[in-house]
XYZ file of N, CA and C in Angstrom:
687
model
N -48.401 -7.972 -135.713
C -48.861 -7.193 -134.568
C -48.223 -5.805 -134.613
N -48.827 -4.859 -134.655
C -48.644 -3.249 -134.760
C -48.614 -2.846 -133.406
N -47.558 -1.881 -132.615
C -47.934 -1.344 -132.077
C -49.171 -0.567 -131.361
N -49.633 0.211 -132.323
C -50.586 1.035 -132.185
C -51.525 0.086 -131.748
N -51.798 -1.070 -131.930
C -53.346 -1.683 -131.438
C -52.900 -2.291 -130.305
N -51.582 -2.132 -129.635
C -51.156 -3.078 -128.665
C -50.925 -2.080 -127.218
N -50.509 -0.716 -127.884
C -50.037 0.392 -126.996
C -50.967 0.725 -125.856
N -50.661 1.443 -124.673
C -51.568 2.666 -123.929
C -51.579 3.826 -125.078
N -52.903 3.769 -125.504
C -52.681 5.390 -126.029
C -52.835 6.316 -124.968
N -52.442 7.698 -125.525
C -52.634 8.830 -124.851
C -52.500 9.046 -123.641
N -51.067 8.381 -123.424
C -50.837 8.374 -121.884
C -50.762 9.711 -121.112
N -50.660 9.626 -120.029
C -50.417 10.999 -118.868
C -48.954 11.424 -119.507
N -48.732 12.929 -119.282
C -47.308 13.472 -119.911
C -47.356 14.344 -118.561
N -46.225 14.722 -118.306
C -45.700 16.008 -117.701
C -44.712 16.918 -118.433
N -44.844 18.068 -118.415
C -43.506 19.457 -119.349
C -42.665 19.235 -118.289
N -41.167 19.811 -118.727
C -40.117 19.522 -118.060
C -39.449 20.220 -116.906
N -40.520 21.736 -117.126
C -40.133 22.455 -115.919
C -41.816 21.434 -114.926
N -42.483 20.822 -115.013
C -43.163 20.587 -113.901
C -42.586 20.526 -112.391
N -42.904 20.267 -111.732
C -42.081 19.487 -110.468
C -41.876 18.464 -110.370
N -40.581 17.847 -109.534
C -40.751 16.299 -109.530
C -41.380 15.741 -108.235
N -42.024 16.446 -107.550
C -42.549 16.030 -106.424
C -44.250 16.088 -106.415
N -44.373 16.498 -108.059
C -45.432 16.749 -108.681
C -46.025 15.363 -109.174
N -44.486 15.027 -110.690
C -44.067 13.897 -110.924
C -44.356 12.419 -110.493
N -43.672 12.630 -108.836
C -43.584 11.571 -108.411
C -44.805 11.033 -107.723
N -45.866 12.453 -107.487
C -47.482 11.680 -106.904
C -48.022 11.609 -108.938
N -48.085 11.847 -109.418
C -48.645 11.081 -110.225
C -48.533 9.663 -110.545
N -47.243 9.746 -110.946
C -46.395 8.099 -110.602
C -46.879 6.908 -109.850
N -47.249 7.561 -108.733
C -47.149 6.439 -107.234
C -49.132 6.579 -107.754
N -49.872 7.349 -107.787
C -51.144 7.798 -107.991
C -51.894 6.582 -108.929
N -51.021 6.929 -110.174
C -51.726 6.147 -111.208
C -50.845 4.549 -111.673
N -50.052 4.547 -110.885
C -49.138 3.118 -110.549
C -48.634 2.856 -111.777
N -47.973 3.937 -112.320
C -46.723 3.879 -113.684
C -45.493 3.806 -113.336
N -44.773 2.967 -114.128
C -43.309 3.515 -113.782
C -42.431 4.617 -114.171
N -43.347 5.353 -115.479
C -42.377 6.062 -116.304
C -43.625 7.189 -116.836
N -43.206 9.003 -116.610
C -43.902 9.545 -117.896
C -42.618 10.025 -119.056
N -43.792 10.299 -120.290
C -43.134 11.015 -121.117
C -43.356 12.360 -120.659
N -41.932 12.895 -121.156
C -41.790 14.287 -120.558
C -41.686 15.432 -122.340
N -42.852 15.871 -122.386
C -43.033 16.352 -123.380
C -43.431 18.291 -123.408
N -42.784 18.983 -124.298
C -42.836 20.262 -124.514
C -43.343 21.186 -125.296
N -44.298 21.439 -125.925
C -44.774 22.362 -127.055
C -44.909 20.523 -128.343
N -45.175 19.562 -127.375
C -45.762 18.604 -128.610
C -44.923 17.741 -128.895
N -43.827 18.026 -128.550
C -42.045 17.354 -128.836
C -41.980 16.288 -127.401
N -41.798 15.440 -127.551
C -40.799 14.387 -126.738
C -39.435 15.262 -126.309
N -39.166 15.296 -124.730
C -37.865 15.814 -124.382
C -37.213 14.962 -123.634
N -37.703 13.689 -123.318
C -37.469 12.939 -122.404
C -38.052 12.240 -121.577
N -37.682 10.944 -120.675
C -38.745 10.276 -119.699
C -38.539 10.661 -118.056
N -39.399 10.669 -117.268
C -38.873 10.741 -115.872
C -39.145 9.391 -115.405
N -38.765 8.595 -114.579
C -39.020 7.148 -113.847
C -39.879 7.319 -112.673
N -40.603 6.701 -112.103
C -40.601 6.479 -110.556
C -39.403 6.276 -110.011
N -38.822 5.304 -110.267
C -37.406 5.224 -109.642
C -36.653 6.393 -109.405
N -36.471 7.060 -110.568
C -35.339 8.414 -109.947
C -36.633 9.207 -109.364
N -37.663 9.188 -109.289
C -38.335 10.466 -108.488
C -38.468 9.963 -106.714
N -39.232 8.215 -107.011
C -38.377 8.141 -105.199
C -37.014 7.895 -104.767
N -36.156 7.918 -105.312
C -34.420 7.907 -105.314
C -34.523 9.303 -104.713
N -34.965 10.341 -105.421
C -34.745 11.441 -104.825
C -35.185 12.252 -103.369
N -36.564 11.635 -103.536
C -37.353 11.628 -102.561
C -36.898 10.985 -100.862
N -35.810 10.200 -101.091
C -35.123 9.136 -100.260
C -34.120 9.768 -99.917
N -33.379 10.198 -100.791
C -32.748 11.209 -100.657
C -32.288 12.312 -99.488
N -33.457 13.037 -100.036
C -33.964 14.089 -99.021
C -34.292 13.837 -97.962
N -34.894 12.919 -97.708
C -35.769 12.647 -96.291
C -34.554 12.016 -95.717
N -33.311 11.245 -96.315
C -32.258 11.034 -95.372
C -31.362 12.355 -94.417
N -31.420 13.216 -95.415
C -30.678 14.473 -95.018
C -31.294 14.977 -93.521
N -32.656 15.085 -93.944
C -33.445 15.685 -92.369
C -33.394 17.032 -93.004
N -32.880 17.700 -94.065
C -32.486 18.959 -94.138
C -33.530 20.257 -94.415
N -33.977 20.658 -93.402
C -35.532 21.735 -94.138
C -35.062 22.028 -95.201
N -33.629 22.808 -95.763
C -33.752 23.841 -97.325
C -33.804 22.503 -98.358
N -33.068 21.294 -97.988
C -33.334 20.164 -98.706
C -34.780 20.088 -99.159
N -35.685 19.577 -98.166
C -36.911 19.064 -98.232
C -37.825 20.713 -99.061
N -37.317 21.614 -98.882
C -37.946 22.928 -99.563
C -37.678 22.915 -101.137
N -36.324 22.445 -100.762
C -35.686 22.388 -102.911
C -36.180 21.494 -103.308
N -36.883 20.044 -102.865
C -37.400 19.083 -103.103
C -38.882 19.354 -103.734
N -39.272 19.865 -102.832
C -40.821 20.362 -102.867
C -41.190 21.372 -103.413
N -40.243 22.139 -104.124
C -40.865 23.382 -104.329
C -39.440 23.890 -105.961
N -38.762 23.336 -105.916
C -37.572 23.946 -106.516
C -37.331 22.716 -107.918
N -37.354 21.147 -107.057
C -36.413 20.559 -108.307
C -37.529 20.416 -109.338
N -37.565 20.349 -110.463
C -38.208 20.360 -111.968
C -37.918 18.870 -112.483
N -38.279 18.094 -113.010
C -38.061 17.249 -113.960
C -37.074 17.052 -115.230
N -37.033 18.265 -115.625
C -35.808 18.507 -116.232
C -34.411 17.816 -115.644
N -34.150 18.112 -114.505
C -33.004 17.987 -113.928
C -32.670 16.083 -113.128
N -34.182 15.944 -113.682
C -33.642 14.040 -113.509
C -34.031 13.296 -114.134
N -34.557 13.735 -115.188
C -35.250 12.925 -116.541
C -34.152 12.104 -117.614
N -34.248 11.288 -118.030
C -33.830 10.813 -119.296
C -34.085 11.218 -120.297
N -32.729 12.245 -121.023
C -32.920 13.003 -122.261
C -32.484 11.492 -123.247
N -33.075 12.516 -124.703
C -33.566 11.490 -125.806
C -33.689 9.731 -125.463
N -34.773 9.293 -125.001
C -35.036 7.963 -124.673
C -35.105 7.314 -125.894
N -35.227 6.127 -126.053
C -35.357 4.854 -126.765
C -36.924 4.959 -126.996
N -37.330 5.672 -128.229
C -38.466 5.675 -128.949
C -39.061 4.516 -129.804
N -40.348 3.947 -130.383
C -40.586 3.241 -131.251
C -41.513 3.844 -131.954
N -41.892 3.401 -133.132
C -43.284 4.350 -133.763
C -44.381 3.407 -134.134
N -45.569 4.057 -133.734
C -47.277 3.429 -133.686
C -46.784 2.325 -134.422
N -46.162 2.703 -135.946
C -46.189 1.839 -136.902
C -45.539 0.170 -137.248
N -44.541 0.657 -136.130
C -43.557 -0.305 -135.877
C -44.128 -1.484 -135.756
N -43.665 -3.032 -135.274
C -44.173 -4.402 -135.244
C -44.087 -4.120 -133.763
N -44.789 -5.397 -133.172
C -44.500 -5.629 -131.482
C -43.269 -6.196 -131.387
N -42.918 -7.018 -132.620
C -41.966 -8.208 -132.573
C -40.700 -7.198 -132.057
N -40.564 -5.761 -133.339
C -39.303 -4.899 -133.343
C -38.965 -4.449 -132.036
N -40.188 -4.219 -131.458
C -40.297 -3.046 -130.000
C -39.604 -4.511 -129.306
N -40.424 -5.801 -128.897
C -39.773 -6.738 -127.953
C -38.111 -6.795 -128.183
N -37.592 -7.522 -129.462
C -36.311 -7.347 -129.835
C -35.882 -5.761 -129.285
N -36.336 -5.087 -129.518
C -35.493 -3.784 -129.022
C -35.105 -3.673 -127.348
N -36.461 -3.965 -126.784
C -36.437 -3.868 -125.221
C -35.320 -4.669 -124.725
N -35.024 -6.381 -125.698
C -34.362 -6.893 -124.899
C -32.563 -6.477 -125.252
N -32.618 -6.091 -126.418
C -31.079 -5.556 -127.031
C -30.534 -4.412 -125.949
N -31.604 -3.573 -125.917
C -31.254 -2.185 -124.957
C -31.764 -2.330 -123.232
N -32.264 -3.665 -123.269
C -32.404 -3.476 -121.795
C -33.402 -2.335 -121.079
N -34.571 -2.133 -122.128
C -35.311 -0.903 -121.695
C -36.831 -1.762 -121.134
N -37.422 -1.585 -120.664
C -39.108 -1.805 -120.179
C -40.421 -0.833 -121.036
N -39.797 0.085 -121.049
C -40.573 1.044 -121.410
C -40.171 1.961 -122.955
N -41.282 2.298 -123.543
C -40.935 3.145 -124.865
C -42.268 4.051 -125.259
N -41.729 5.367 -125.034
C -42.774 6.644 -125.789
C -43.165 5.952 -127.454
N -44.323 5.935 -127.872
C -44.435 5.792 -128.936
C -44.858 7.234 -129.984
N -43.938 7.196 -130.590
C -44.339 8.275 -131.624
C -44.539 8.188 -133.402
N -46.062 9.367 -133.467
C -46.307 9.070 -134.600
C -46.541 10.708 -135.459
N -45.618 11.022 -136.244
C -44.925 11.839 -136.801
C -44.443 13.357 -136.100
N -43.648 12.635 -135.196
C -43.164 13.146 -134.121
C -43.504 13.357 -132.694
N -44.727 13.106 -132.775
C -45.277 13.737 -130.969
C -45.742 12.443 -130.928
N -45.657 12.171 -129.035
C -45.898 11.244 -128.762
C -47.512 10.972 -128.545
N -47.869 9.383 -129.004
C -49.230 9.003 -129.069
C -49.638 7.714 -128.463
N -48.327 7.421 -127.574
C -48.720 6.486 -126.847
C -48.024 5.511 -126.094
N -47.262 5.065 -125.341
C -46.442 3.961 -124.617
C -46.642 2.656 -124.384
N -45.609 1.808 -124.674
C -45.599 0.754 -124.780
C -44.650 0.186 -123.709
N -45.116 -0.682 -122.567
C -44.177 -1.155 -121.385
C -44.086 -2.461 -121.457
N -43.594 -2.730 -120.333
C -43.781 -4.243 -119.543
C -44.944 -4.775 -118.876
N -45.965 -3.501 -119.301
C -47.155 -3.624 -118.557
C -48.241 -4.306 -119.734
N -47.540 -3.993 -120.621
C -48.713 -4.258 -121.960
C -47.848 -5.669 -122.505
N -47.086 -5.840 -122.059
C -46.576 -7.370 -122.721
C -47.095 -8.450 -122.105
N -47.519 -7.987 -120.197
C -47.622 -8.882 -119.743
C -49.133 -9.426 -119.661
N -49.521 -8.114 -120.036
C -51.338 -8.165 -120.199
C -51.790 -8.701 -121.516
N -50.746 -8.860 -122.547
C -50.850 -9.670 -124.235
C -50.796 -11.271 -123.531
N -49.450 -11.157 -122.774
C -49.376 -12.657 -122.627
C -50.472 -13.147 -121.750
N -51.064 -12.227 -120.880
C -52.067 -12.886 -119.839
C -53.462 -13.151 -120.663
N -53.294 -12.366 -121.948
C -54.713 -12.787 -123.042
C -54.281 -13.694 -123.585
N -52.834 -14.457 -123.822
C -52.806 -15.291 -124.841
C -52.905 -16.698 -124.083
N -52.763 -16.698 -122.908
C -52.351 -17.596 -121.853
C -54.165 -17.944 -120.940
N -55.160 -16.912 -121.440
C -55.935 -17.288 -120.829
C -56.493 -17.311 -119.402
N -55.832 -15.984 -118.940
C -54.848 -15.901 -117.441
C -57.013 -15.893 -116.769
N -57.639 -15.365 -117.352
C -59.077 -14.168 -116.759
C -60.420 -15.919 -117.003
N -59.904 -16.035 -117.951
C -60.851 -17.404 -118.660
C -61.002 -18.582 -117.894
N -59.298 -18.808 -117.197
C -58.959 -20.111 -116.304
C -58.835 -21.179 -117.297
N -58.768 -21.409 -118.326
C -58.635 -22.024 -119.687
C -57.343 -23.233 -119.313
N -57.627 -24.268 -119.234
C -57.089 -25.639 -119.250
C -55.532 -25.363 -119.931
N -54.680 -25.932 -119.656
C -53.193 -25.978 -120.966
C -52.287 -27.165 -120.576
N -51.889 -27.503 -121.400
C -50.552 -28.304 -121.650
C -49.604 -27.976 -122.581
N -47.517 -28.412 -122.039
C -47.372 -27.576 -122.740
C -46.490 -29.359 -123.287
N -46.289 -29.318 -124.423
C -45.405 -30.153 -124.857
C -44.011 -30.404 -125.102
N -43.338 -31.609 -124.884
C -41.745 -31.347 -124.929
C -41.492 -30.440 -126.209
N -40.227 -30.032 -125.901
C -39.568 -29.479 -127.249
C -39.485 -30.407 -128.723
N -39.779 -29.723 -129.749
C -39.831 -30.997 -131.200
C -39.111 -29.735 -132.041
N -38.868 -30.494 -133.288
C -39.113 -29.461 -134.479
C -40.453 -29.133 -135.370
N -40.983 -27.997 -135.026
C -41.945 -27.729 -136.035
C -42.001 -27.277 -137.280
N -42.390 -28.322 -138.044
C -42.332 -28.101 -139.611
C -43.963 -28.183 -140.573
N -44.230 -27.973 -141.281
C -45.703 -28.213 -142.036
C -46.437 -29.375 -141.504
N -47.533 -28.895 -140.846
C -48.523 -29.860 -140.399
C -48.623 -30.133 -138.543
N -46.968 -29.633 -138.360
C -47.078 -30.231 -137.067
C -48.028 -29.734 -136.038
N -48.357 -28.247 -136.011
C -49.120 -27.779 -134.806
C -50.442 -28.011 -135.315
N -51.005 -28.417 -137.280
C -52.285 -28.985 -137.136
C -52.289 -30.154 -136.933
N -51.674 -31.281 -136.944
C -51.805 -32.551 -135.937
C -51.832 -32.482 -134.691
N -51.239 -31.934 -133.942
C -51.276 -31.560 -132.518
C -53.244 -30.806 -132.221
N -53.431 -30.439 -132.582
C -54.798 -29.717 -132.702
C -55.831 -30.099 -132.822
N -55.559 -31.742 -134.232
C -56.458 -32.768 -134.418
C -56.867 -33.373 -133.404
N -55.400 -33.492 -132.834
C -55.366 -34.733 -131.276
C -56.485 -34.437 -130.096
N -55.949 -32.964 -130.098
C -56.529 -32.304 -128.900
C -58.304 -32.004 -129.216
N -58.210 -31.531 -130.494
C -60.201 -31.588 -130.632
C -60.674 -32.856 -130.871
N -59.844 -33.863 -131.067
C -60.078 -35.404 -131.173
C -61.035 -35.853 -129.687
N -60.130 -35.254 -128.677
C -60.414 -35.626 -127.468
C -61.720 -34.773 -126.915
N -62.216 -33.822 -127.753
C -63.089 -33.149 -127.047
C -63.089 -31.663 -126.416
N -61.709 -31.586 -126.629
C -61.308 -29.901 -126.483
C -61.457 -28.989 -127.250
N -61.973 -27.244 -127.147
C -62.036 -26.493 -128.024
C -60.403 -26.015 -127.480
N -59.585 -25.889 -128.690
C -58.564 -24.970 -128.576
C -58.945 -23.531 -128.630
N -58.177 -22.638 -127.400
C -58.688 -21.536 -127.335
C -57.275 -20.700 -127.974
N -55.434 -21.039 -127.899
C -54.349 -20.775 -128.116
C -53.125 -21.887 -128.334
N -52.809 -21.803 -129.391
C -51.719 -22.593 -129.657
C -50.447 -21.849 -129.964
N -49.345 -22.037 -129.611
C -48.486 -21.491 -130.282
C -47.052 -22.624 -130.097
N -45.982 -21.940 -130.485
C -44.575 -22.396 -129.980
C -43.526 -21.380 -129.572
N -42.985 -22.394 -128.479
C -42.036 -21.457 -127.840
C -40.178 -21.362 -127.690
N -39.730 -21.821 -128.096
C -38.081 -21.383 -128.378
C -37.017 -20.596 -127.771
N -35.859 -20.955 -127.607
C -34.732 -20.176 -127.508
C -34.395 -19.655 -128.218
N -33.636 -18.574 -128.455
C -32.884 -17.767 -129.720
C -31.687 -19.172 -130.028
N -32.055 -19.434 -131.368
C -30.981 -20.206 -132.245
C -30.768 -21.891 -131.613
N -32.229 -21.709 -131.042
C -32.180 -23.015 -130.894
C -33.643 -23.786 -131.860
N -33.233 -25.273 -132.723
C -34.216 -25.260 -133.496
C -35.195 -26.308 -133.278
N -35.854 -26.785 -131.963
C -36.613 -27.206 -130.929
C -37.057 -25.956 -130.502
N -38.645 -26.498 -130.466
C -39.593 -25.862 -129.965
C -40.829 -25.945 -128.596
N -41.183 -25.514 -127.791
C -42.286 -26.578 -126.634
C -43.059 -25.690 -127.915
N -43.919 -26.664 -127.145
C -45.692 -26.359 -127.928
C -46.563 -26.287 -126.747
N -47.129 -24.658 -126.650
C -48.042 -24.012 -125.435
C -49.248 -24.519 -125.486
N -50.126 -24.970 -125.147
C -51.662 -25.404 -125.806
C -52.542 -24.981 -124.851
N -53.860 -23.543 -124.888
C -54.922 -23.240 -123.722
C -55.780 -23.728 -124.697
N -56.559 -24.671 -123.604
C -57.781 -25.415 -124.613
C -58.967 -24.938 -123.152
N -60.170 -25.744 -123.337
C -61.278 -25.372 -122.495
C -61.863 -27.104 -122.869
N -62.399 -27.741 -121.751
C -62.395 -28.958 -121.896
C -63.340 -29.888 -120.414
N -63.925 -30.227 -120.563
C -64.419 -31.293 -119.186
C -63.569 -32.268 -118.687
N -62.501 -32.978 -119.547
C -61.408 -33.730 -118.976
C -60.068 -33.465 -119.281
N -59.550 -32.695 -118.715
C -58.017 -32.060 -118.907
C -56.948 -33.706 -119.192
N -57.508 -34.258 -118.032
C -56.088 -35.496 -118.090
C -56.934 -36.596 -119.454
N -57.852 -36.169 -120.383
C -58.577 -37.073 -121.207
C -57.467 -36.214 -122.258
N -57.551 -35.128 -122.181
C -56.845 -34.505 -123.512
C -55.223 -35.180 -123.327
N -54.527 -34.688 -121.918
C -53.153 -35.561 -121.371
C -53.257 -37.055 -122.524
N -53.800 -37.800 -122.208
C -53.980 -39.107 -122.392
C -53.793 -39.248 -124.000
N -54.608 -38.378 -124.789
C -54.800 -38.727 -126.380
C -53.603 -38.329 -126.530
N -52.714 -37.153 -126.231
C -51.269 -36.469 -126.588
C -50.578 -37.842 -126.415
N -50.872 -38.543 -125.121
C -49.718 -39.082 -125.011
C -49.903 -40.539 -125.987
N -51.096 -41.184 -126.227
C -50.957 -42.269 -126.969
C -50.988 -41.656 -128.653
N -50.669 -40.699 -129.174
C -50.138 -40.415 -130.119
C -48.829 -39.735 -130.139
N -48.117 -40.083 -129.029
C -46.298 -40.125 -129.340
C -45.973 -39.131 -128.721
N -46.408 -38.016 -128.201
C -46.322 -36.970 -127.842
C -45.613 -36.659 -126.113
N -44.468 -36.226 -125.946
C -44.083 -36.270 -124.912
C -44.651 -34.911 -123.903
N -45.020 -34.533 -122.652
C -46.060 -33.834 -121.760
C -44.875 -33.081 -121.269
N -44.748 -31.662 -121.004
C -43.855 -31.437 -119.825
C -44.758 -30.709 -118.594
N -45.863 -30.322 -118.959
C -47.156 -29.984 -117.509
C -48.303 -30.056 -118.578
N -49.260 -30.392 -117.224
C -50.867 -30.381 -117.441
C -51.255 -29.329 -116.557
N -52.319 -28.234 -116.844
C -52.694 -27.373 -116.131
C -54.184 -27.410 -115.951
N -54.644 -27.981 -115.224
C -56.478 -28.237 -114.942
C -57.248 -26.755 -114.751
N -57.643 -25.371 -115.477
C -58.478 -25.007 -115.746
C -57.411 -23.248 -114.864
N -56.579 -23.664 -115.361
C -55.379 -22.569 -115.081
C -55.349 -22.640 -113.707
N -55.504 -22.936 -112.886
C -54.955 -23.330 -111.459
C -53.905 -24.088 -110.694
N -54.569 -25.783 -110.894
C -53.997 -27.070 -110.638
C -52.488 -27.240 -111.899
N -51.391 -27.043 -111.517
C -50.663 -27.937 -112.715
C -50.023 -28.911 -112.031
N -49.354 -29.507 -113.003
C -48.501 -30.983 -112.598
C -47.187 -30.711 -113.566
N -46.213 -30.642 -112.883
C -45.032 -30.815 -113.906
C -44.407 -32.206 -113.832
N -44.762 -33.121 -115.402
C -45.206 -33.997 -115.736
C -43.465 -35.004 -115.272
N -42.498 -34.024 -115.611
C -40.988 -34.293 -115.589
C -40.861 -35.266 -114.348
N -41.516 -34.280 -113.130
C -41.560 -35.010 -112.089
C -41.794 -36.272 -111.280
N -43.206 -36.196 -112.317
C -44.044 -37.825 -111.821
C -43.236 -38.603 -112.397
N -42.394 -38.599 -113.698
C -41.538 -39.458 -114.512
C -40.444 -39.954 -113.790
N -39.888 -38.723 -112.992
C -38.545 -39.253 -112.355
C -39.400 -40.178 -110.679
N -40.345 -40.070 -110.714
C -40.618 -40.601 -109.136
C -41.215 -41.601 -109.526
N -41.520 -42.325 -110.559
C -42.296 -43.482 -110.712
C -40.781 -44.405 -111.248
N -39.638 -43.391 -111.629
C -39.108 -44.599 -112.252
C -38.285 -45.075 -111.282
């Protein structure tokens, strides 16, 4: 997975003398958290929503007219932006950018491709990958399976089971801790009997931790286990 096919291209920019009260209705306008703050083509930095209503809060605590005048008319972006941010490039993997976000604790990253920026990559686009992989728009049936080790064959037996029963698999994957070597197994299938697919998993050995009836209804399976026993 590449960046570039995953990114916002050609996002909104503001220059650094703009205003931040300029800034901050774009922000609130087009419901971003972050622009790139760019100059003659160059990346100079990001501004947040956060520091533009921080500031904004600010001011309006003071009551102060020359306040609310320097606010409105005086402060620039420059003066609350994040110089040199945490960049990635078009070219980069998604995998690198995720690992990066979570090492540095960032949400957001200007993407640049041989030097000027061409596009951003947030928390907004991870969550809209996972809401395609998850089936969020489709309503697409899932179960997810206990943790196993996956080795050759295992997620195509799991797959057999499930089109055995009559399901088209629409997403399979596995899911993990860092350095842990157990895996759940995610499964969005599309199906007329959700608890028919439940049923084949389970009489081929397979332990359930939820059933999700057509992305709505789930059951976390853990539960019924501890109340029946």
């Amino acid at each position: 997975m590449i960046v570039r096919n995953w990114m916002q291209a050609d996002p909104l920019t503001v220059s650094s003398d703009t205003l931040v009260s300029k800034a901050k209705r774009l922000l609130v306008e087009n419901n971003l958290r972050a622009l790139p703050v760019v100059d003659d083509g160059r990346l100079r930095g990001m501004i947040t929503r956060v520091s533009c209503l921080r500031a904004a809060e600010q001011v309006t605590r003071t009551e102060d007219p020359h306040e609310f005048n320097y606010f409105a008319n005086r402060l620039q972006v420059k003066d609350l932006m994040v110089r040199s941010p945490i960049t990635v490039e078009a070219g980069d993997t998604m995998e690198h950018c995720l690992r990066l976000g979570q090492e540095r604790r960032a949400s957001q990253f200007p993407v640049l491709e041989d030097g000027r920026v061409v596009g951003l990559i947030s928390a907004a686009e991870v969550f809209y990958f996972a809401a395609q992989v998850l089936g969020v728009w489709q309503n697409w049936s899932g179960i997810t399976l206990a943790p196993m080790i996956v080795g050759p064959g295992t997620l195509g037996a799991i797959a057999e089971v499930v089109e055995g029963a009559g399901a088209a698999i629409q997403s399979l994957m596995s899911v993990g801790d860092h350095g842990v070597d157990e895996r759940r197994i995610v499964i969005r299938f599309t199906a007329s009997d959700t608890d028919g697919v439940a049923e084949a998993l389970m009489s081929a050995g397979y332990k359930i931790l939820e059933v999700c009836a057509d992305g709505r209804v789930c059951r976390d399976m853990r539960n019924e286990a501890r109340a029946s026993a």
